[in-house]
Structures are given as structure tokens and as C-alpha cells.
CSV table of C-alpha atoms in Angstrom, one decimal:
chain,number,residue,atom,x,y,z
A,26,MET,CA,25.6,18.8,-38.0
A,27,THR,CA,24.3,22.3,-36.9
A,28,LYS,CA,24.7,23.8,-33.6
A,29,THR,CA,20.9,23.6,-32.7
A,30,VAL,CA,20.8,20.0,-33.6
A,31,PHE,CA,23.7,19.3,-31.5
A,32,PHE,CA,22.9,21.0,-28.5
A,33,ALA,CA,19.2,19.5,-28.8
A,34,ILE,CA,20.8,16.2,-29.0
A,35,LEU,CA,23.5,17.0,-26.0
A,36,LEU,CA,21.0,18.8,-23.8
A,37,SER,CA,18.3,15.7,-24.2
A,38,GLY,CA,20.5,13.4,-23.6
A,39,ILE,CA,21.4,15.1,-20.0
A,40,ALA,CA,17.7,15.4,-19.3
A,41,THR,CA,17.3,11.8,-20.2
A,42,TRP,CA,20.3,10.6,-18.1
A,43,LEU,CA,19.5,12.5,-15.2
A,44,ILE,CA,15.9,10.7,-15.1
A,45,ARG,CA,17.6,7.1,-15.5
A,46,VAL,CA,20.3,7.8,-12.9
A,47,LEU,CA,19.1,10.0,-10.0
A,48,PRO,CA,16.6,7.4,-8.5
A,49,PHE,CA,19.7,5.3,-8.4
A,50,ILE,CA,21.6,7.5,-6.7
A,51,LEU,CA,18.7,8.2,-4.1
A,52,VAL,CA,17.6,5.2,-3.5
A,53,LYS,CA,21.4,4.3,-2.9
A,54,ARG,CA,21.6,7.0,-0.3
A,55,PHE,CA,18.3,6.9,1.2
A,56,THR,CA,15.9,3.8,2.1
A,57,LEU,CA,12.7,3.7,1.0
A,58,PRO,CA,9.8,4.4,3.1
A,59,ALA,CA,7.3,0.6,3.1
A,60,TRP,CA,4.5,2.5,1.2
A,61,LEU,CA,6.9,3.6,-1.5
A,62,ILE,CA,8.2,-0.1,-2.1
A,63,ASP,CA,4.4,-1.3,-2.0
A,64,PHE,CA,4.0,1.0,-4.9
A,65,LEU,CA,6.8,0.2,-6.6
A,66,SER,CA,5.8,-3.6,-6.6
A,67,TYR,CA,2.7,-3.1,-8.8
A,68,VAL,CA,5.0,-1.1,-11.6
A,69,PRO,CA,6.0,-4.0,-13.7
A,70,VAL,CA,2.5,-5.2,-14.6
A,71,ALA,CA,1.3,-1.7,-14.9
A,72,ILE,CA,3.8,-0.3,-16.7
A,73,LEU,CA,3.9,-3.0,-19.0
A,74,THR,CA,0.2,-3.1,-19.8
A,75,ALA,CA,0.3,0.6,-20.4
A,76,ILE,CA,3.3,0.4,-23.3
A,77,TYR,CA,1.4,-2.3,-24.8
A,78,VAL,CA,-1.7,-0.7,-24.7
A,79,GLU,CA,-0.2,2.4,-26.3
A,80,SER,CA,0.9,0.5,-29.1
A,81,LEU,CA,-2.8,-0.6,-29.8
A,82,LEU,CA,-4.0,3.0,-29.9
A,83,THR,CA,-3.4,6.1,-31.9
A,84,TYR,CA,-3.7,9.4,-30.3
A,85,HIS,CA,-6.1,12.2,-32.0
A,86,ALA,CA,-5.9,15.6,-30.0
A,87,GLY,CA,-9.1,16.3,-28.7
A,88,ARG,CA,-10.9,13.1,-29.6
A,89,TRP,CA,-10.8,9.6,-28.4
A,90,PRO,CA,-7.8,7.3,-29.6
A,91,SER,CA,-8.6,4.9,-32.3
A,92,VAL,CA,-7.6,1.2,-32.5
A,93,ASN,CA,-4.4,0.2,-34.2
A,94,LEU,CA,-5.8,-2.8,-36.3
A,95,PRO,CA,-2.7,-4.1,-37.8
A,96,ASN,CA,-1.2,-4.3,-33.9
A,97,LEU,CA,-4.5,-5.7,-32.6
A,98,LEU,CA,-4.5,-8.3,-35.1
A,99,ALA,CA,-0.7,-9.6,-35.2
A,100,SER,CA,-1.4,-9.4,-31.4
A,101,GLY,CA,-3.5,-12.5,-31.3
A,102,PRO,CA,-1.0,-15.2,-32.5
A,103,THR,CA,1.6,-13.2,-30.6
A,104,PHE,CA,-0.4,-14.1,-27.2
A,105,LEU,CA,-1.2,-17.4,-28.4
A,106,ALA,CA,2.5,-18.1,-28.7
A,107,ALA,CA,3.4,-16.7,-25.6
A,108,ILE,CA,0.6,-19.0,-23.8
A,109,VAL,CA,2.0,-22.3,-25.8
A,110,SER,CA,5.8,-22.1,-25.6
A,111,LYS,CA,6.3,-19.6,-22.4
A,112,ASN,CA,9.3,-18.5,-24.3
A,113,LEU,CA,10.4,-15.0,-25.5
A,114,LEU,CA,12.5,-15.9,-28.2
A,115,VAL,CA,9.3,-17.7,-29.9
A,116,ILE,CA,6.8,-15.1,-29.1
A,117,VAL,CA,8.7,-12.3,-31.3
A,118,ILE,CA,9.5,-14.2,-33.7
A,119,VAL,CA,6.2,-15.3,-34.0
A,120,GLY,CA,4.9,-11.9,-33.8
A,121,ILE,CA,7.5,-10.8,-36.7
A,122,ALA,CA,5.8,-13.1,-38.9
A,123,SER,CA,2.5,-12.2,-38.0
A,124,MET,CA,3.0,-8.8,-38.7
A,125,ALA,CA,4.7,-9.8,-41.9
A,126,VAL,CA,2.0,-11.9,-43.2
A,127,LEU,CA,-0.5,-9.2,-42.3
A,128,ARG,CA,1.8,-6.5,-44.6
A,129,ALA,CA,2.1,-9.6,-47.5
A,130,LEU,CA,-1.6,-9.6,-47.2
A,131,GLY,CA,-2.0,-5.6,-47.5
A,132,TRP,CA,-4.0,-5.5,-44.0
A,133,GLY,CA,-0.9,-4.2,-42.5
B,8,MET,CA,15.3,-18.2,-18.3
B,9,ASP,CA,17.3,-19.1,-15.2
B,10,ASP,CA,18.7,-18.3,-12.1
B,11,GLU,CA,22.2,-17.3,-13.1
B,12,LEU,CA,23.2,-13.7,-12.7
B,13,THR,CA,26.3,-14.1,-15.0
B,14,TRP,CA,27.7,-12.0,-18.1
B,15,ARG,CA,27.2,-14.8,-20.2
B,16,SER,CA,23.3,-15.3,-18.8
B,17,GLY,CA,23.1,-11.4,-19.3
B,18,PHE,CA,23.9,-11.9,-22.9
B,19,LYS,CA,21.8,-14.6,-23.4
B,20,ASP,CA,18.7,-13.2,-21.9
B,21,VAL,CA,18.7,-10.1,-23.8
B,22,LEU,CA,18.8,-12.0,-26.9
B,23,PRO,CA,15.2,-11.8,-27.9
B,24,THR,CA,14.7,-8.2,-27.6
B,25,ILE,CA,17.6,-7.6,-29.9
B,26,PHE,CA,15.1,-7.8,-32.9
B,27,GLY,CA,13.1,-5.2,-31.6
B,28,TYR,CA,16.5,-2.9,-31.3
B,29,ILE,CA,17.3,-3.9,-34.9
B,30,GLY,CA,13.8,-2.7,-36.5
B,31,ILE,CA,13.3,0.2,-34.6
B,32,GLY,CA,17.1,1.0,-34.5
B,33,LEU,CA,16.8,0.5,-38.4
B,34,ALA,CA,13.5,2.3,-38.9
B,35,PHE,CA,14.9,5.5,-37.0
B,36,GLY,CA,18.3,5.7,-38.9
B,37,ILE,CA,15.8,5.3,-42.3
B,38,ILE,CA,13.6,8.4,-40.9
B,39,ALA,CA,16.5,10.5,-39.4
B,40,LYS,CA,18.3,10.4,-42.9
B,41,ALA,CA,14.9,10.9,-44.7
B,42,GLY,CA,14.6,14.1,-42.3
B,43,HIS,CA,17.8,15.3,-43.6
B,44,PHE,CA,19.8,14.7,-40.6
B,45,SER,CA,23.5,13.5,-40.8
B,46,VAL,CA,24.5,10.1,-40.4
B,47,LEU,CA,26.6,11.4,-37.8
B,48,ALA,CA,23.7,13.1,-35.9
B,49,ALA,CA,21.2,10.3,-36.4
B,50,VAL,CA,24.3,7.6,-34.3
B,51,LEU,CA,24.8,10.4,-32.0
B,52,MET,CA,21.4,10.9,-31.1
B,53,SER,CA,20.7,7.1,-30.5
B,54,LEU,CA,24.3,7.1,-28.7
B,55,ILE,CA,23.2,10.3,-26.0
B,56,VAL,CA,19.6,10.4,-25.9
B,57,TYR,CA,19.2,6.7,-26.3
B,58,ALA,CA,15.4,6.6,-25.8
B,59,GLY,CA,13.0,4.9,-28.7
B,60,SER,CA,10.0,7.4,-29.1
B,61,ALA,CA,11.7,10.4,-27.8
B,62,GLN,CA,14.2,10.2,-30.5
B,63,PHE,CA,11.5,10.1,-33.0
B,64,VAL,CA,9.8,12.8,-31.6
B,65,MET,CA,13.2,14.7,-31.5
B,66,VAL,CA,13.7,14.6,-34.9
B,67,SER,CA,10.1,15.8,-36.3
B,68,MET,CA,10.5,19.1,-33.9
B,69,LEU,CA,13.9,19.5,-35.2
B,70,ALA,CA,12.2,19.3,-38.8
B,71,ALA,CA,10.0,21.6,-38.1
B,72,GLY,CA,12.5,24.3,-36.3
B,73,SER,CA,10.9,24.0,-32.4
B,74,PRO,CA,13.0,25.8,-29.9
B,75,ILE,CA,15.9,23.5,-28.0
B,76,GLY,CA,13.7,23.9,-24.6
B,77,ALA,CA,10.4,22.7,-26.3
B,78,ILE,CA,12.9,19.9,-27.4
B,79,VAL,CA,14.4,19.2,-24.4
B,80,LEU,CA,10.8,19.3,-22.2
B,81,SER,CA,9.3,17.0,-24.8
B,82,THR,CA,12.0,14.5,-24.3
B,83,ALA,CA,11.9,14.7,-20.7
B,84,LEU,CA,8.1,14.2,-20.2
B,85,ILE,CA,8.5,11.2,-22.7
B,86,ASN,CA,10.9,9.7,-20.7
B,87,ALA,CA,9.5,10.6,-17.5
B,88,ARG,CA,8.5,7.2,-16.9
B,89,MET,CA,12.3,6.0,-16.9
B,90,ALA,CA,12.2,7.2,-13.5
B,91,LEU,CA,9.6,4.7,-12.2
B,92,MET,CA,11.8,1.7,-13.7
B,93,SER,CA,14.8,3.1,-12.3
B,94,MET,CA,13.6,3.7,-8.8
B,95,THR,CA,11.9,0.0,-9.1
B,96,VAL,CA,15.3,-1.5,-10.1
B,97,ALA,CA,17.5,0.5,-7.5
B,98,PRO,CA,16.8,-0.9,-4.3
B,99,LEU,CA,18.0,-4.3,-5.7
B,100,LEU,CA,21.2,-3.0,-6.6
B,101,GLN,CA,21.3,-0.8,-3.1
B,102,GLU,CA,24.2,-3.3,-1.7
B,103,GLU,CA,26.5,-2.6,-4.6
B,104,SER,CA,28.8,0.6,-5.4
B,105,MET,CA,27.6,3.7,-6.5
B,106,LEU,CA,29.7,3.6,-9.9
B,107,GLN,CA,27.6,0.1,-10.5
B,108,ASN,CA,23.9,1.7,-9.9
B,109,ILE,CA,25.0,4.8,-12.0
B,110,THR,CA,26.2,2.6,-14.5
B,111,ALA,CA,23.3,0.3,-14.3
B,112,GLY,CA,20.7,3.5,-14.5
B,113,THR,CA,22.6,5.2,-17.7
B,114,LEU,CA,21.9,2.2,-19.9
B,115,LEU,CA,18.7,0.9,-18.3
B,116,THR,CA,15.7,1.0,-21.0
B,117,ASP,CA,12.3,-0.1,-21.2
B,118,GLU,CA,13.2,-3.3,-22.6
B,119,THR,CA,15.9,-4.2,-20.2
B,120,PHE,CA,13.9,-3.2,-17.5
B,121,ALA,CA,11.0,-5.3,-18.1
B,122,LEU,CA,13.5,-8.4,-18.6
B,123,THR,CA,15.1,-7.7,-15.3
B,124,MET,CA,11.6,-7.6,-13.8
B,125,ASN,CA,11.0,-11.2,-15.6
B,126,LYS,CA,14.4,-12.3,-14.3
B,127,LEU,CA,13.9,-11.6,-10.9
B,128,ASN,CA,11.0,-14.1,-11.2
B,129,HIS,CA,13.7,-17.1,-11.3
B,130,THR,CA,16.3,-15.8,-9.2
B,131,GLY,CA,14.2,-15.3,-5.8
B,132,HIS,CA,14.2,-11.7,-6.3
B,133,THR,CA,17.7,-11.1,-6.6
B,134,LEU,CA,20.0,-9.4,-9.1
B,135,HIS,CA,23.2,-8.7,-9.7
B,136,SER,CA,24.9,-5.4,-11.5
B,137,ARG,CA,27.1,-7.6,-14.1
B,138,TRP,CA,24.1,-9.5,-15.6
B,139,LEU,CA,22.5,-6.2,-15.7
B,140,HIS,CA,24.8,-4.3,-17.2
B,141,ALA,CA,25.5,-7.3,-20.0
B,142,ALA,CA,22.0,-6.8,-21.2
B,143,ASN,CA,22.2,-3.0,-21.3
B,144,ILE,CA,25.4,-2.8,-23.0
B,145,ALA,CA,24.4,-5.5,-25.6
B,146,ALA,CA,21.0,-3.6,-26.1
B,147,TYR,CA,22.9,-0.4,-26.2
B,148,LEU,CA,25.5,-1.4,-28.8
B,149,VAL,CA,22.7,-3.2,-31.0
B,150,TRP,CA,20.6,-0.1,-31.0
B,151,ALA,CA,23.5,2.5,-32.3
B,152,GLY,CA,24.6,-0.3,-34.9
B,153,ALA,CA,20.9,-0.8,-35.8
B,154,THR,CA,20.6,3.6,-36.4
B,155,LEU,CA,24.1,3.3,-38.5
B,156,ALA,CA,22.9,0.8,-40.7
B,157,GLY,CA,19.7,2.4,-41.3
B,158,ALA,CA,21.1,5.9,-41.8
B,159,MET,CA,23.9,4.7,-44.1
B,160,LEU,CA,22.0,1.9,-45.8
B,161,GLY,CA,18.2,3.6,-45.8
B,162,GLN,CA,17.9,3.3,-49.5
B,163,LEU,CA,19.6,0.0,-50.2
B,164,ILE,CA,17.5,-2.2,-47.4
B,165,PRO,CA,13.9,-3.4,-47.6
B,166,ASN,CA,11.7,-1.5,-45.2
B,167,PRO,CA,12.0,-3.3,-41.8
B,168,ALA,CA,7.9,-2.8,-41.6
B,169,ASP,CA,7.8,-5.3,-44.5
B,170,LEU,CA,9.6,-7.8,-42.6
B,171,GLY,CA,7.1,-6.8,-39.7
B,172,LEU,CA,10.4,-6.1,-37.7
B,173,ASP,CA,8.5,-2.9,-36.1
B,174,PHE,CA,6.3,-5.4,-34.5
B,175,ALA,CA,9.3,-7.2,-32.7
B,176,VAL,CA,9.0,-4.4,-30.0
B,177,VAL,CA,5.0,-4.9,-29.2
B,178,ALA,CA,5.4,-8.7,-29.3
B,179,MET,CA,8.3,-8.3,-26.7
B,180,PHE,CA,6.0,-6.4,-24.7
B,181,ILE,CA,3.4,-9.4,-25.0
B,182,GLY,CA,5.5,-11.8,-24.0
B,183,LEU,CA,7.1,-10.2,-21.4
B,184,LEU,CA,3.7,-9.0,-19.8
B,185,TYR,CA,2.4,-12.4,-20.0
B,186,LEU,CA,5.2,-14.3,-18.6
B,187,GLN,CA,5.2,-11.5,-15.8
B,188,ILE,CA,1.8,-12.2,-14.8
B,189,ILE,CA,2.1,-16.0,-14.6
B,190,THR,CA,5.6,-16.0,-12.8
B,191,ASP,CA,5.3,-12.8,-10.6
B,192,ARG,CA,4.4,-14.1,-6.8
B,193,THR,CA,4.7,-10.7,-5.3
B,194,HIS,CA,1.1,-10.8,-5.6
B,195,PRO,CA,-1.8,-12.9,-6.0
B,196,ARG,CA,-2.4,-13.7,-10.0
B,197,ARG,CA,-6.1,-12.5,-9.6
B,198,ARG,CA,-4.6,-9.2,-8.6
B,199,GLN,CA,-2.2,-8.8,-11.1
B,200,VAL,CA,-4.5,-9.6,-13.8
B,201,GLY,CA,-7.2,-7.0,-12.3
B,202,LEU,CA,-4.6,-4.5,-12.4
B,203,ALA,CA,-3.6,-4.9,-16.3
B,204,VAL,CA,-7.3,-4.8,-16.9
B,205,PHE,CA,-7.7,-1.8,-14.6
B,206,VAL,CA,-4.2,0.0,-16.4
B,207,ALA,CA,-5.7,-0.8,-20.0
B,208,ALA,CA,-9.2,0.8,-19.4
B,209,LEU,CA,-7.1,3.8,-18.1
B,210,MET,CA,-5.3,4.1,-21.1
B,211,VAL,CA,-8.1,4.2,-23.5
B,212,VAL,CA,-9.7,7.1,-21.1
B,213,LEU,CA,-6.5,9.2,-20.7
B,214,MET,CA,-5.6,9.0,-24.5
B,215,ARG,CA,-8.7,10.7,-24.7
B,216,PHE,CA,-6.8,13.5,-23.1
B,217,MET,CA,-3.0,13.1,-23.6
B,218,PRO,CA,-0.5,11.7,-26.0
B,219,GLY,CA,0.3,8.0,-25.4
B,220,ASN,CA,3.8,8.8,-23.6
B,221,LEU,CA,2.3,10.9,-20.7
B,222,ALA,CA,-0.7,8.6,-20.4
B,223,ILE,CA,1.8,5.4,-20.0
B,224,LEU,CA,3.1,7.5,-17.0
B,225,ALA,CA,-0.1,8.7,-15.6
B,226,ALA,CA,-1.9,5.0,-16.1
B,227,THR,CA,1.0,3.4,-14.2
B,228,VAL,CA,0.8,6.0,-11.4
B,229,ILE,CA,-2.8,5.7,-10.8
B,230,GLY,CA,-2.8,1.5,-11.5
B,231,CYS,CA,-0.1,1.4,-8.9
B,232,LEU,CA,-1.9,3.6,-6.3
B,233,GLY,CA,-5.0,1.4,-7.3
B,234,GLY,CA,-3.1,-1.8,-6.6
B,235,MET,CA,-2.1,-0.3,-3.0
B,236,ALA,CA,-5.9,0.2,-2.3
B,237,VAL,CA,-7.0,-2.7,-2.8
B,238,LYS,CA,-4.5,-4.5,-1.0
B,239,HIS,CA,-5.5,-2.5,1.9
B,240,ARG,CA,-9.3,-3.7,1.7
B,241,ASP,CA,-8.2,-7.3,1.2
């Protein structure tokens, strides 16, 4: 491992750690104002939607994003599994199997 | 998922997310090795940086000879959304010691955050650090182990993508998003669904102008502000 790789890992690790931990330290020290608590109450659904939709799109600099078709197609059975089972393990297994089938068919 | 907040319950609840960590961890190990990184470098990256998409970006930037400052800045931008997740979890552990808070924050990921949000719907919106530690530590060890396996055995094991394992993480987010919308009573269901549709549309528009990781952060912030505005109007 070169010195550059090591320091890139170490400094990126420290930066990521601070991003993760500072909010915990600040919230422990200070009480959050009501508007911020209201704001944060929307974070779960908003961020989960954003992370999911990001996986359906492919970024191209300066153009509109294109659709990631395999991920979109595998989402169908996965959503169905979510509605029917309401069980995370079942949902994940159906998702993996759907994508495996798509790839075996050469559509993935 | 039930209302238990024990260590055992934490290990049990995190189980469905393990496939995602294995799929992406293996893929990361294989790609890092293919990019001429040592096994040690790949595992250290997973142990010290511990952030899926940022690690893939780091590997490609290091391979391209990018300066360290640019690499650290990119990593920080990709992971900036973690601050929103930490800030959402932190008030739930406010009564616990600073050490417990720092430990919980150190190992929080997209996955264990989402799992925690689902868990709250079963516990009357209370949390205990030991449940989160159990989920976090299991996720961390599986991630490091999968990276090690991918980097060491990359050529021997079948491509995780052929087995559909790369989709495990997406499937998990579909599940957690759906379960969050049907069980979260913080806001009326109509508003939660409206928020999801609004954020999805924002993502398409924002990704015209910025990469996905930044779009996630921007869409979340705008989406939450939108939620606040709608609530005031209702």
C-alpha cells in the first residue's frame, strides 16, 4: 500500500466519521428547536425514496439521467413481495431472485 | 420486527440487510483487487471509511491518480447525507451517555438508519443503544468480511452480480421504504406518499444537473422543507 493510498483512506475515514458523529455530539449538548425536529420527521421517507430512485437512474454529465432498466424491472416483483409479505427478509430474497432471473435471461 | 430493544433483537432485525452488505462488500473487494489495490488496502478502506458508494469512488479516483484533497472532498460530499441520518437518530439517544452516542454514530449506515426508522414504528418511537449497536456491529463485521472475501477470492467465486446479489441493497431499500410508509404514523399516510412522489420527481430533475449522491442530499432537504410547508398549509 503506497503512502498516498494510506493517507487517502485515513483522511476520508476521519471526514466520514466526523459527518456521522458530530450530529450526535451536538444533539447531546443542545436541544433541537421545534422546526428542526419537524424537518427531521420527514427525513426517513424522503431519504429512502431518494436512495431508491437514485438506483433507478444513471447520471450523465450535462444530460438527463437514463433509466436503469434491470433495476426497474426487478423492482416489480420486489414491490409485490413487499405488499404481500410485509417481511424484509422475504422482500430481499425475492429481489435477489428476480435480478438473478433477469441476468440468466440476458436482460440484466 | 417487534418492540424488543435487546442485543439479540438487534442481531435478529439486521439479518435481512446482511445480503446487501455481502453482495456489495464482495463486489467492492473484487473491484479493489482488480484495480491493483492490495487485500490490506481494500479491507482497511472498508474498516476505516465504511461507506459503500464513497469507497467505489475512492478506488477509481486513486487509480486515476487524483490528488488526496479531491478524494477526501468527494468522499465527504458523497457521505454528507449521513449527517441528516445521524441528526434524525441522535434525539432518540439523547438520554444516553456521550460514549454510547459516539459509538452509535461511528457505525451508523444508510441500512441501519433505515432499519432503525422501521423499528421505531414498533417500539412507540423509543430506541435503546444496545439494539442499534448490535445491528451496527453485525453490519460492520459482515461488510469487512465480505470485502476480505471479495479481495482474496475474487477470481474464484462467481460474479455476485450473476447471482443478483447486487440488487439486494435496492430490494432492501424498497422493503424499508414500503414498510416505513405503511407503518410510520408520524404524518398522515397521504402526506408520506405525497412526499415520496415529490422526492422521486426531484431526483429525476436534480440528476440532470448533479451526480446521484449529491442529488440524494439535495432532494432530501428540499423534500423535507416541502413536507414542512404542506403541514403548515393543512
